[in-house]
Amino acid sequence: MGYEEALQLIEEARETGAKELYLSMEGLTELPPELFQLEQLTRLDISDNQLTSPPIELAVQGIDAIRKYFAHNGS
């Protein structure tokens, strides 16, 4: 999986109102900013990716920290 596939999963989560999204071990280096638009999302698994955006130190803090990151970075 890559970035485009992650976008598809995010869109499916948006359409279905999913509360959980699993993107672990998918080779992602950045999270799509569309993630922060999933207001219903309460669990996000992004383990075992090589994230640079948002920084992994922030991303492991959870979906609320990721939302704040994208909100403050103009995405």
CSV table of C-alpha atoms in Angstrom, one decimal:
chain,number,residue,atom,x,y,z
A,1,MET,CA,0.0,0.0,0.0
A,2,GLY,CA,1.1,3.5,-0.5
A,3,TYR,CA,-0.2,7.1,-0.3
A,4,GLU,CA,-2.9,6.6,-2.9
A,5,GLU,CA,-4.3,3.5,-1.3
A,6,ALA,CA,-4.3,5.3,2.1
A,7,LEU,CA,-6.4,8.1,0.5
A,8,GLN,CA,-8.9,5.5,-0.7
A,9,LEU,CA,-9.2,4.0,2.8
A,10,ILE,CA,-9.6,7.5,4.2
A,11,GLU,CA,-12.4,8.2,1.7
A,12,GLU,CA,-14.1,4.9,2.6
A,13,ALA,CA,-13.9,5.7,6.3
A,14,ARG,CA,-15.4,9.1,5.6
A,15,GLU,CA,-18.3,7.6,3.6
A,16,THR,CA,-19.1,4.9,6.1
A,17,GLY,CA,-18.5,7.0,9.2
A,18,ALA,CA,-15.9,4.5,10.5
A,19,LYS,CA,-14.6,5.2,14.0
A,20,GLU,CA,-11.4,3.2,13.4
A,21,LEU,CA,-8.8,3.3,10.6
A,22,TYR,CA,-5.8,0.9,10.3
A,23,LEU,CA,-2.9,2.1,8.2
A,24,SER,CA,-0.1,0.2,10.0
A,25,MET,CA,2.8,-1.3,8.1
A,26,GLU,CA,1.8,0.4,4.8
A,27,GLY,CA,5.1,2.1,3.9
A,28,LEU,CA,3.8,5.6,4.5
A,29,THR,CA,6.2,8.5,5.0
A,30,GLU,CA,3.4,11.1,5.4
A,31,LEU,CA,-0.2,11.1,6.4
A,32,PRO,CA,-2.7,12.6,4.1
A,33,PRO,CA,-4.1,15.8,5.5
A,34,GLU,CA,-7.6,14.4,4.7
A,35,LEU,CA,-7.2,12.4,7.9
A,36,PHE,CA,-8.0,15.4,10.1
A,37,GLN,CA,-11.4,15.8,8.3
A,38,LEU,CA,-12.5,12.4,9.7
A,39,GLU,CA,-14.2,13.9,12.8
A,40,GLN,CA,-15.8,10.6,13.8
A,41,LEU,CA,-12.5,8.8,13.9
A,42,THR,CA,-11.5,7.8,17.4
A,43,ARG,CA,-8.8,5.2,16.7
A,44,LEU,CA,-6.0,5.4,14.1
A,45,ASP,CA,-3.3,2.8,13.8
A,46,ILE,CA,-0.3,4.1,12.0
A,47,SER,CA,2.3,1.8,13.6
A,48,ASP,CA,5.3,0.6,11.7
A,49,ASN,CA,5.4,3.4,9.1
A,50,GLN,CA,8.4,5.7,8.5
A,51,LEU,CA,6.5,9.0,9.0
A,52,THR,CA,8.1,12.3,8.5
A,53,SER,CA,4.8,14.3,8.3
A,54,PRO,CA,3.6,14.7,10.8
A,55,PRO,CA,6.7,13.8,12.8
A,56,ILE,CA,6.4,10.3,14.3
A,57,GLU,CA,6.8,11.7,17.8
A,58,LEU,CA,3.6,13.7,17.3
A,59,ALA,CA,1.7,11.0,15.3
A,60,VAL,CA,2.0,8.4,18.1
A,61,GLN,CA,0.2,10.8,20.4
A,62,GLY,CA,-3.0,10.0,18.6
A,63,ILE,CA,-5.7,11.3,16.2
A,64,ASP,CA,-6.3,14.5,18.2
A,65,ALA,CA,-2.6,15.5,18.0
A,66,ILE,CA,-2.6,14.7,14.3
A,67,ARG,CA,-5.7,16.9,13.8
A,68,LYS,CA,-4.0,19.8,15.7
A,69,TYR,CA,-0.9,19.4,13.6
A,70,PHE,CA,-2.7,19.7,10.3
A,71,ALA,CA,-4.9,22.5,11.6
A,72,HIS,CA,-1.9,24.5,12.6
A,73,ASN,CA,0.1,23.8,9.4
A,74,GLY,CA,-2.5,25.1,7.0
A,75,SER,CA,-3.6,21.8,5.5
